[in-house]
Structure formats: C-alpha cells, structure tokens
Amino acid sequence: MMPPAVVPDAAWLQNPRQAAACRRRLLAWYGEHKRDLPWRRSDDPYAVWLSEVMLQQTRVATARSYYERFLQRFPTIFDLAVAAEGEVLKAWEGLGYYSRAQNLQRAARVVVADHDGKLPDTYAGLLALPGIGPYTAAAISSIVFDRPHPALDGNVMRVLCRLLRLEGDPRRTPARVQMIRAGEALMPKTGTGDLNQALIELGARVCLPTRPRCAECPVTNWCRARAELDDPSVLPMRPRRKERPHLQVTAGIIRRAGKLLIAQRPPGGMLAGLWEFPGGKQEPEESLAECLRREIMEELGIIIDVEEEIACVDHEFTHLSITLHAFAARYRSGRTRAIACSAFEWIDVGRLHDYAIPRADHLVLEALTAGGASLHDFINRE
Ligand code: ADE
C-alpha cells in the first residue's frame, strides 16, 4: 500500500491497513539504514540488557567501547554477579550515572540466585528486577524474546509525538497512553525488537530534536506534525527545566609521608561507592580553605594544613552543577576515621588507577599532571 498523500486523521493508526503500511515502511527503512552496532549482533539476553542499560544516558559512540570492554571483563551474568562492586564501578568509570552499574549487578545477583542465571523472558518478569524500568523491560523483552511491548525512550517519544501530533508532556499519562497504543498498533507479529529499534534509529538519525530531516523520513506522509505545523520540531513539548543549583565544592589532595588520602562516597547518594579526593560544599560566609578544613574534620576526623589551589574545574550533573576547587594539603594530626564516608585509604599514588573515581576528580588529576608534572613528586614534596 502506498503511503497516503495527506495524513488521514488523528486516528489513522486505528486503521489496520494504514498501520501495516506505516510498519512496512519503517521496517524496510531500518533494514536498509540500521547501524551495525555490536549489541545488534548478539542474541545473548545479558549482552542486550547491558547495552540497553548503558544506552539509557549515554551516546551510542561512547557506549560502544564501554560495552565491549565490559563484556570482556564480565563475559557472563555469573561473572558480573560474583565480581566485587569496586571492579564493576571501575569498568563503568567515566560513563556516569553509576547507580546503573550497581543496579545491574544487584539484578545479576537476583537472576543468578533465583532464576538459574537466565534473564526472565517476560516484560513483567524483567520489570521486577532492580534498575529495570518500563523502557528497559520493553526493549529487552522485544529484542531478545520477541514480545510486543513498545519501548518508549526519548527518541521514540519524539517520533511518536510528532507522528501523532501529541501536544501534552510526553512523560505524563495522557500522552504516554497514546504513544503506547500507537506503538502497539505498529508492532509486527514477529520481529518486535526490530520495530522498536527502527523507531529508536529514526529518532536518533532522522527525526532529530531541532532539525528533523523530514525529506529523508520513511514515514513523513503519516506525520501529523509535518502536515499540520509550520515547524514539527516544536514537538514534543518540553517541560520547562528548573534552574539547576550551582555549588562551590572543595577537595583536598592530602598527603602524608608519601601517601595520598582518598575516601569512598557513602551509599545511596550521588556517585555512591566511588572514590574521591575528600572535601565538600562551601557554606555561606566560609572561605574555600576553611570549607576544606571543616569538611575533612567532619568526614575523616583529621586536621590538615591547606596550601595552594591547584585546580578549578566546572562539572555538570543532571540536577546541579559544581565548581570544584582542588587544594594541595598536608596531614597535620588526628586519627583518620571514616565518619561521613564509607571508607578511606592512604595509598601509594601508583595504585590510584585501581579505584573508580568521578569525572571531576579525573579532571583535577589532569590539571595536576598537565605539562608532564608528576603526581608522585607532588605527593612526596615537603
Ligand atoms: N538506544 C537505546 N537502545 C538502542 C539500541 N538498541 N540501538 C541503538 N540505540 C539505542
């Protein structure tokens, strides 16, 4: 069936012939244009699951190299289940949103303990696992088990909001229900994972956020936004972003007899489980040096001498941004204790790369060693 010359009406997807024609177009386009991505060559549920978790907040190009390295390090769900959390975080280092890795491992342990190491093959079974939400459950259950669940990630929501001209917030129920219905209407009897990935691919490569390439779109003739709006890119509606707080944060590169102090962040919060140069948020009326001395006393129970500022880096998280001021510092007195951190270690600098550390701390290290300077010499200075 040829695509219609004009978009039929708001309910076109209820017409099975139109839905079938649109589906054929999408799948044919996907067959021709899909990128050759490593997870698309795998039918291992564990590998597909890993890819979907990585891709949630990470670009394809970045996820790709992490994906391959992660699978080399933890080739099966059993390897992941028995690994130390620190090793898993180390393999995830730099990808951000570290709770994804922690949940992945928690879920792997549940699957090994309760399901003989086999990932549940239903949407509901997957949804019951830690860290697996509706998107991931739909993606895995369709790609690996051929279940007919629409996977609504940001790309797919954009495509469907435009196709259907949905003007509500796509994350809220009324629009969501319509998108799920549309996804279901488009589902083939078999190959549901291809349909979901075709929508993902279309969103990533053609139906772009600000400059959609409508001329290249295989389903442009079904697109209500294209037919009825001057600028289809006004959809989906973008809820106003709240202003993100900006914090001034200090960190100490604290040395003592040739060793460097690192602290592990407590569970539950941001960057939980990662190791960092200890420090914390500046309070009102406090200098940066006072802030660092206070934080180190509160967190680790020791007194330090704060020296010069050695790096100042800006970093953005989802809900806040920081300027991190890193200071050289020297241990003066007190017994080191893990008071407001999970653990601490005085390490030889050569061992730093065994620990997963946040990106901002990596930037500090880069600043510190720029121009060939050595961290070892820095820690061993007077
Ligand atoms: N983003 C989320 N899932 C994806 C997939 N399977 N392929 C490419 N990009 C994706």
Coordinates of C-alpha atoms and ligand atoms in Angstrom, one line a residue:
M1 CA 0.0 0.0 0.0
M2 CA 1.3 3.4 -0.9
P3 CA 1.5 6.0 1.9
P4 CA -1.4 8.4 1.9
A5 CA -0.8 11.7 0.1
V6 CA -2.1 13.5 3.1
V7 CA -2.3 12.4 6.7
P8 CA -5.6 10.7 7.1
D9 CA -6.8 11.8 10.5
A10 CA -5.9 11.7 14.2
A11 CA -7.0 8.1 14.4
W12 CA -5.1 6.8 11.4
L13 CA -3.3 4.2 13.5
Q14 CA -6.6 2.6 14.4
N15 CA -6.9 1.7 10.8
P16 CA -5.0 -1.6 10.5
R17 CA -4.2 -1.1 6.8
Q18 CA -2.6 2.2 7.5
A19 CA -0.8 0.9 10.5
A20 CA 0.5 -2.1 8.4
A21 CA 1.7 0.2 5.6
C22 CA 3.5 2.5 8.0
R23 CA 5.1 -0.5 9.8
R24 CA 6.3 -1.9 6.5
R25 CA 7.9 1.4 5.6
L26 CA 9.6 1.7 8.9
L27 CA 11.0 -1.9 8.9
A28 CA 12.2 -1.6 5.3
W29 CA 14.0 1.7 6.1
Y30 CA 15.5 0.1 9.2
G31 CA 16.7 -2.9 7.2
E32 CA 18.5 -0.6 4.8
H33 CA 19.8 2.0 7.2
K34 CA 20.4 0.4 10.6
R35 CA 23.9 0.9 12.0
D36 CA 26.0 -2.1 12.6
L37 CA 26.2 -2.0 16.4
P38 CA 27.8 -4.7 18.5
W39 CA 24.7 -5.4 20.6
R40 CA 22.7 -5.9 17.4
R41 CA 24.9 -8.8 16.5
S42 CA 24.2 -10.5 19.8
D43 CA 21.3 -12.7 20.9
D44 CA 22.6 -13.1 24.4
P45 CA 20.0 -11.6 26.8
Y46 CA 22.7 -10.5 29.2
A47 CA 24.6 -8.6 26.5
V48 CA 21.4 -6.9 25.2
W49 CA 20.4 -6.0 28.7
L50 CA 23.9 -4.4 29.3
S51 CA 23.6 -2.4 26.1
E52 CA 20.2 -1.1 27.0
V53 CA 21.3 0.0 30.4
M54 CA 24.4 1.7 29.0
L55 CA 22.4 3.4 26.3
Q56 CA 19.9 5.0 28.7
Q57 CA 22.0 8.0 29.4
T58 CA 24.9 7.6 27.1
R59 CA 25.6 8.2 23.4
V60 CA 26.0 5.2 21.1
A61 CA 29.6 6.1 20.3
T62 CA 30.6 6.2 23.9
A63 CA 28.5 3.2 25.0
R64 CA 30.1 1.1 22.2
S65 CA 33.6 1.0 23.6
Y66 CA 32.4 0.6 27.2
Y67 CA 30.1 -2.2 26.1
E68 CA 32.9 -4.3 24.5
R69 CA 35.3 -3.8 27.4
F70 CA 32.7 -4.6 30.0
L71 CA 31.8 -7.8 28.2
Q72 CA 35.5 -8.8 28.0
R73 CA 35.8 -8.1 31.7
F74 CA 32.5 -9.8 32.7
P75 CA 31.6 -12.1 29.8
T76 CA 28.5 -13.7 31.5
I77 CA 26.0 -12.8 34.1
F78 CA 27.7 -15.2 36.5
D79 CA 31.0 -13.2 36.2
L80 CA 29.1 -10.0 36.9
A81 CA 27.2 -11.5 39.9
V82 CA 30.4 -12.7 41.7
A83 CA 32.5 -9.6 41.0
A84 CA 33.4 -7.1 43.7
E85 CA 31.4 -3.9 43.3
G86 CA 34.6 -1.8 43.0
E87 CA 35.6 -3.7 39.9
V88 CA 32.2 -3.1 38.3
L89 CA 32.4 0.6 39.1
K90 CA 35.9 0.7 37.7
A91 CA 34.6 -0.8 34.4
W92 CA 31.8 1.9 34.4
E93 CA 34.2 4.7 35.3
G94 CA 33.5 7.7 33.1
L95 CA 30.1 6.7 32.0
G96 CA 28.3 8.4 34.8
Y97 CA 25.0 7.5 36.5
Y98 CA 26.8 4.9 38.5
S99 CA 23.7 3.6 40.1
R100 CA 23.0 1.9 36.7
A101 CA 26.1 -0.3 37.3
Q102 CA 25.2 -1.0 40.9
N103 CA 21.6 -2.0 39.9
L104 CA 22.9 -4.1 37.0
Q105 CA 25.0 -6.1 39.4
R106 CA 22.2 -6.3 42.0
A107 CA 19.9 -7.6 39.3
A108 CA 22.5 -10.1 38.1
R109 CA 22.8 -11.5 41.6
V110 CA 19.0 -11.9 41.8
V111 CA 18.9 -13.6 38.4
V112 CA 21.7 -16.0 39.4
A113 CA 20.2 -16.7 42.8
D114 CA 16.5 -17.0 41.7
H115 CA 16.5 -17.8 38.0
D116 CA 19.5 -20.1 37.4
G117 CA 21.3 -17.2 35.7
K118 CA 18.6 -16.9 33.0
L119 CA 17.0 -13.5 32.5
P120 CA 13.2 -13.6 32.8
D121 CA 11.7 -13.7 29.3
T122 CA 8.6 -11.6 30.0
Y123 CA 8.0 -7.8 30.4
A124 CA 6.7 -8.3 33.9
G125 CA 9.5 -10.6 35.0
L126 CA 12.1 -8.1 33.8
L127 CA 10.3 -5.2 35.4
A128 CA 10.6 -6.9 38.7
L129 CA 14.4 -6.7 38.7
P130 CA 16.4 -3.8 40.2
G131 CA 17.1 -1.0 37.8
I132 CA 14.8 -2.3 35.0
G133 CA 12.0 0.2 34.3
P134 CA 9.3 0.1 31.6
Y135 CA 11.7 1.2 28.8
T136 CA 14.4 -1.3 29.5
A137 CA 11.9 -4.2 30.1
A138 CA 10.1 -3.4 26.8
A139 CA 13.4 -3.1 24.9
I140 CA 14.9 -6.4 26.2
S141 CA 11.6 -8.3 26.0
S142 CA 11.1 -7.3 22.4
I143 CA 14.7 -7.5 21.2
V144 CA 15.6 -10.8 22.8
F145 CA 12.2 -12.5 23.4
D146 CA 10.1 -11.0 20.6
R147 CA 7.5 -9.7 23.0
P148 CA 5.2 -6.9 21.6
H149 CA 6.0 -4.1 24.1
P150 CA 6.7 -0.6 22.7
A151 CA 9.9 0.8 24.1
L152 CA 9.5 4.5 24.8
D153 CA 12.8 6.2 25.2
G154 CA 13.5 9.8 24.4
N155 CA 14.0 9.2 20.7
V156 CA 10.9 7.1 20.3
M157 CA 8.7 9.6 22.2
R158 CA 9.9 12.3 19.9
V159 CA 9.0 10.3 16.8
L160 CA 5.6 9.3 18.1
C161 CA 4.7 12.8 19.5
R162 CA 5.3 14.1 16.0
L163 CA 3.6 11.3 14.1
L164 CA 0.5 11.7 16.2
R165 CA 0.9 15.4 16.9
L166 CA 0.7 14.9 20.7
E167 CA 0.9 18.2 22.4
G168 CA 1.0 17.1 26.0
D169 CA 4.1 16.4 28.1
P170 CA 5.2 13.0 26.7
R171 CA 6.3 11.9 30.2
R172 CA 2.8 12.2 31.6
T173 CA 0.0 9.7 31.4
P174 CA -2.4 11.0 28.6
A175 CA 0.4 11.3 26.0
R176 CA 2.1 8.2 27.2
V177 CA -1.1 6.1 26.8
Q178 CA -1.5 7.3 23.3
M179 CA 2.2 6.5 22.5
I180 CA 1.8 3.0 23.9
R181 CA -1.3 2.5 21.8
A182 CA 0.5 3.7 18.7
G183 CA 3.5 1.5 19.4
E184 CA 1.2 -1.5 19.8
A185 CA -0.6 -0.7 16.6
L186 CA 2.7 -0.6 14.8
M187 CA 4.0 -3.9 16.3
P188 CA 4.6 -6.7 13.8
K189 CA 3.6 -10.3 14.8
T190 CA 7.3 -11.2 14.9
G191 CA 10.4 -9.0 14.9
T192 CA 9.0 -6.6 17.5
G193 CA 12.6 -5.8 18.6
D194 CA 13.3 -4.5 15.0
L195 CA 10.2 -2.3 15.2
N196 CA 11.3 -0.8 18.5
Q197 CA 14.9 -0.3 17.2
A198 CA 13.6 1.2 13.9
L199 CA 11.8 3.9 15.9
I200 CA 14.9 4.4 18.1
E201 CA 17.0 4.7 15.0
L202 CA 14.6 7.0 13.3
G203 CA 14.7 9.3 16.3
A204 CA 18.5 9.2 16.5
R205 CA 19.2 9.8 12.9
V206 CA 16.3 11.4 11.1
C207 CA 13.6 12.8 13.5
L208 CA 16.2 14.9 15.2
P209 CA 15.3 17.2 18.2
T210 CA 15.8 20.6 16.5
R211 CA 16.4 19.9 12.8
P212 CA 14.3 16.9 11.7
R213 CA 15.3 15.6 8.3
C214 CA 11.8 15.2 7.1
A215 CA 12.9 14.8 3.5
E216 CA 14.7 11.6 4.5
C217 CA 11.9 10.2 6.7
P218 CA 10.3 7.0 5.5
V219 CA 7.0 7.8 7.3
T220 CA 6.8 11.5 6.6
N221 CA 3.5 11.1 4.9
W222 CA 1.9 9.8 8.0
C223 CA 3.3 12.6 10.2
R224 CA 0.7 14.9 11.5
A225 CA 3.2 17.4 12.9
R226 CA 4.8 17.6 9.5
A227 CA 1.4 18.1 7.8
E228 CA -0.2 20.5 10.2
L229 CA 2.6 22.5 11.9
D230 CA 4.9 25.1 10.3
D231 CA 7.7 23.6 12.4
P232 CA 7.4 19.9 13.5
S233 CA 10.3 20.4 15.9
V234 CA 8.1 22.3 18.4
L235 CA 7.0 18.8 19.4
P236 CA 7.4 17.1 21.8
M237 CA 6.5 19.7 24.3
R238 CA 9.5 20.3 26.5
P239 CA 8.6 20.9 30.2
R240 CA 10.5 23.9 31.5
R241 CA 13.7 23.0 33.1
K242 CA 14.2 24.1 36.7
E243 CA 17.2 26.2 37.3
R244 CA 20.0 23.9 38.5
P245 CA 21.7 24.9 41.7
H246 CA 25.4 25.7 41.3
L247 CA 27.7 24.7 44.2
Q248 CA 31.2 25.6 45.1
V249 CA 32.9 22.5 46.3
T250 CA 36.4 21.9 47.7
A251 CA 38.6 18.8 47.5
G252 CA 42.0 18.1 49.1
I253 CA 44.9 16.3 47.6
I254 CA 46.1 15.4 51.0
R255 CA 49.5 13.9 51.5
R256 CA 51.2 12.2 54.4
A257 CA 54.6 10.5 54.3
G258 CA 54.4 9.9 50.6
K259 CA 50.8 8.6 50.7
L260 CA 47.6 10.1 49.2
L261 CA 44.3 10.2 51.1
I262 CA 41.2 9.0 49.2
A263 CA 37.7 8.5 50.5
Q264 CA 34.8 6.4 49.3
R265 CA 31.4 8.1 48.9
P266 CA 28.6 6.8 51.1
P267 CA 25.9 4.6 49.6
G268 CA 22.6 6.0 48.4
G269 CA 23.6 9.4 47.3
M270 CA 25.3 10.9 44.2
L271 CA 28.3 8.9 42.9
A272 CA 27.7 6.3 45.6
G273 CA 30.6 3.9 46.0
L274 CA 33.1 6.0 44.0
W275 CA 36.4 7.1 45.5
E276 CA 37.4 10.8 45.5
F277 CA 39.7 13.4 46.8
P278 CA 37.8 14.2 50.0
G279 CA 36.1 17.5 50.6
G280 CA 32.7 19.1 50.3
K281 CA 30.3 22.0 49.8
Q282 CA 31.2 25.5 50.8
E283 CA 28.9 27.0 53.4
P284 CA 27.9 30.7 53.4
E285 CA 30.4 33.1 54.9
E286 CA 33.2 30.5 54.7
S287 CA 36.4 30.7 52.7
L288 CA 37.3 27.8 50.5
A289 CA 40.2 26.8 52.7
E290 CA 38.0 26.9 55.8
C291 CA 35.5 24.8 54.0
L292 CA 38.1 22.2 53.2
R293 CA 39.5 22.0 56.7
R294 CA 36.0 21.7 58.1
E295 CA 34.9 19.0 55.7
I296 CA 38.0 16.9 56.3
M297 CA 37.5 17.1 60.0
E298 CA 33.8 16.2 59.7
E299 CA 34.3 13.4 57.2
L300 CA 37.6 11.9 58.3
G301 CA 38.4 13.3 61.8
I302 CA 41.8 14.8 60.9
I303 CA 43.3 18.3 60.9
I304 CA 45.1 19.3 57.7
D305 CA 47.1 22.3 56.5
V306 CA 45.5 23.7 53.4
E307 CA 48.0 25.0 50.8
E308 CA 47.6 26.5 47.3
E309 CA 44.6 25.9 45.0
I310 CA 45.9 23.6 42.3
A311 CA 42.9 23.1 40.0
C312 CA 39.5 24.6 39.5
V313 CA 37.1 22.6 37.3
D314 CA 33.5 23.0 36.3
H315 CA 31.3 20.0 36.2
E316 CA 27.6 19.4 35.4
F317 CA 25.4 16.8 36.9
T318 CA 21.7 16.2 36.0
H319 CA 20.3 18.3 38.8
L320 CA 23.2 20.6 39.8
S321 CA 26.5 21.9 38.6
I322 CA 29.6 22.5 40.6
T323 CA 32.9 24.3 40.5
L324 CA 35.4 22.0 42.2
H325 CA 38.4 23.8 43.8
A326 CA 41.2 21.3 44.5
F327 CA 43.8 22.3 47.0
A328 CA 47.2 20.8 47.9
A329 CA 47.0 19.9 51.6
R330 CA 49.1 18.2 54.2
Y331 CA 48.0 15.9 57.1
R332 CA 48.8 17.5 60.4
S333 CA 47.2 15.5 63.2
G334 CA 44.4 13.2 64.3
R335 CA 43.4 9.5 63.7
T336 CA 41.8 9.0 60.3
R337 CA 38.3 7.6 60.6
A338 CA 35.5 7.0 58.1
I339 CA 33.0 9.3 59.8
A340 CA 30.9 10.7 56.9
C341 CA 32.3 8.4 54.1
S342 CA 32.1 4.6 53.6
A343 CA 35.9 4.1 53.8
F344 CA 39.2 5.8 53.4
E345 CA 42.7 4.7 52.3
W346 CA 46.1 6.2 52.4
I347 CA 47.5 4.9 49.1
D348 CA 50.6 5.0 47.0
V349 CA 49.8 7.2 44.1
G350 CA 50.6 4.3 41.7
R351 CA 47.5 2.5 43.0
L352 CA 45.1 5.3 42.2
H353 CA 44.1 3.7 38.9
D354 CA 42.7 0.7 40.8
Y355 CA 39.8 2.8 42.1
A356 CA 36.8 4.2 40.2
I357 CA 36.8 7.9 40.7
P358 CA 34.4 10.6 39.4
R359 CA 35.0 12.5 36.3
A360 CA 35.5 15.8 38.1
D361 CA 38.3 14.2 40.1
H362 CA 39.8 12.9 36.9
L363 CA 39.8 16.5 35.6
V364 CA 41.7 17.6 38.7
L365 CA 44.3 14.9 38.1
E366 CA 44.7 16.0 34.6
A367 CA 45.2 19.6 35.7
L368 CA 47.7 18.5 38.3
T369 CA 49.8 16.4 35.8
A370 CA 49.4 18.8 32.9
G371 CA 52.7 19.7 31.2
G372 CA 54.3 16.5 32.4
A373 CA 54.2 17.1 36.2
S374 CA 54.2 14.0 38.3
L375 CA 51.6 13.2 40.9
H376 CA 54.2 11.1 42.7
D377 CA 56.6 14.1 43.0
F378 CA 53.6 16.2 44.1
I379 CA 52.7 13.8 46.9
N380 CA 56.3 13.5 48.0
R381 CA 57.1 17.2 48.2
E382 CA 57.8 18.8 51.6
Ligands
ADE1 N1 19.4 3.4 22.3 C1 18.7 2.6 23.1 N2 18.6 1.3 22.6 C2 19.3 1.3 21.5 C3 19.6 0.3 20.5 N3 19.2 -0.9 20.8 N4 20.3 0.7 19.5 C4 20.7 1.9 19.3 N5 20.5 2.9 20.1 C5 19.8 2.6 21.2

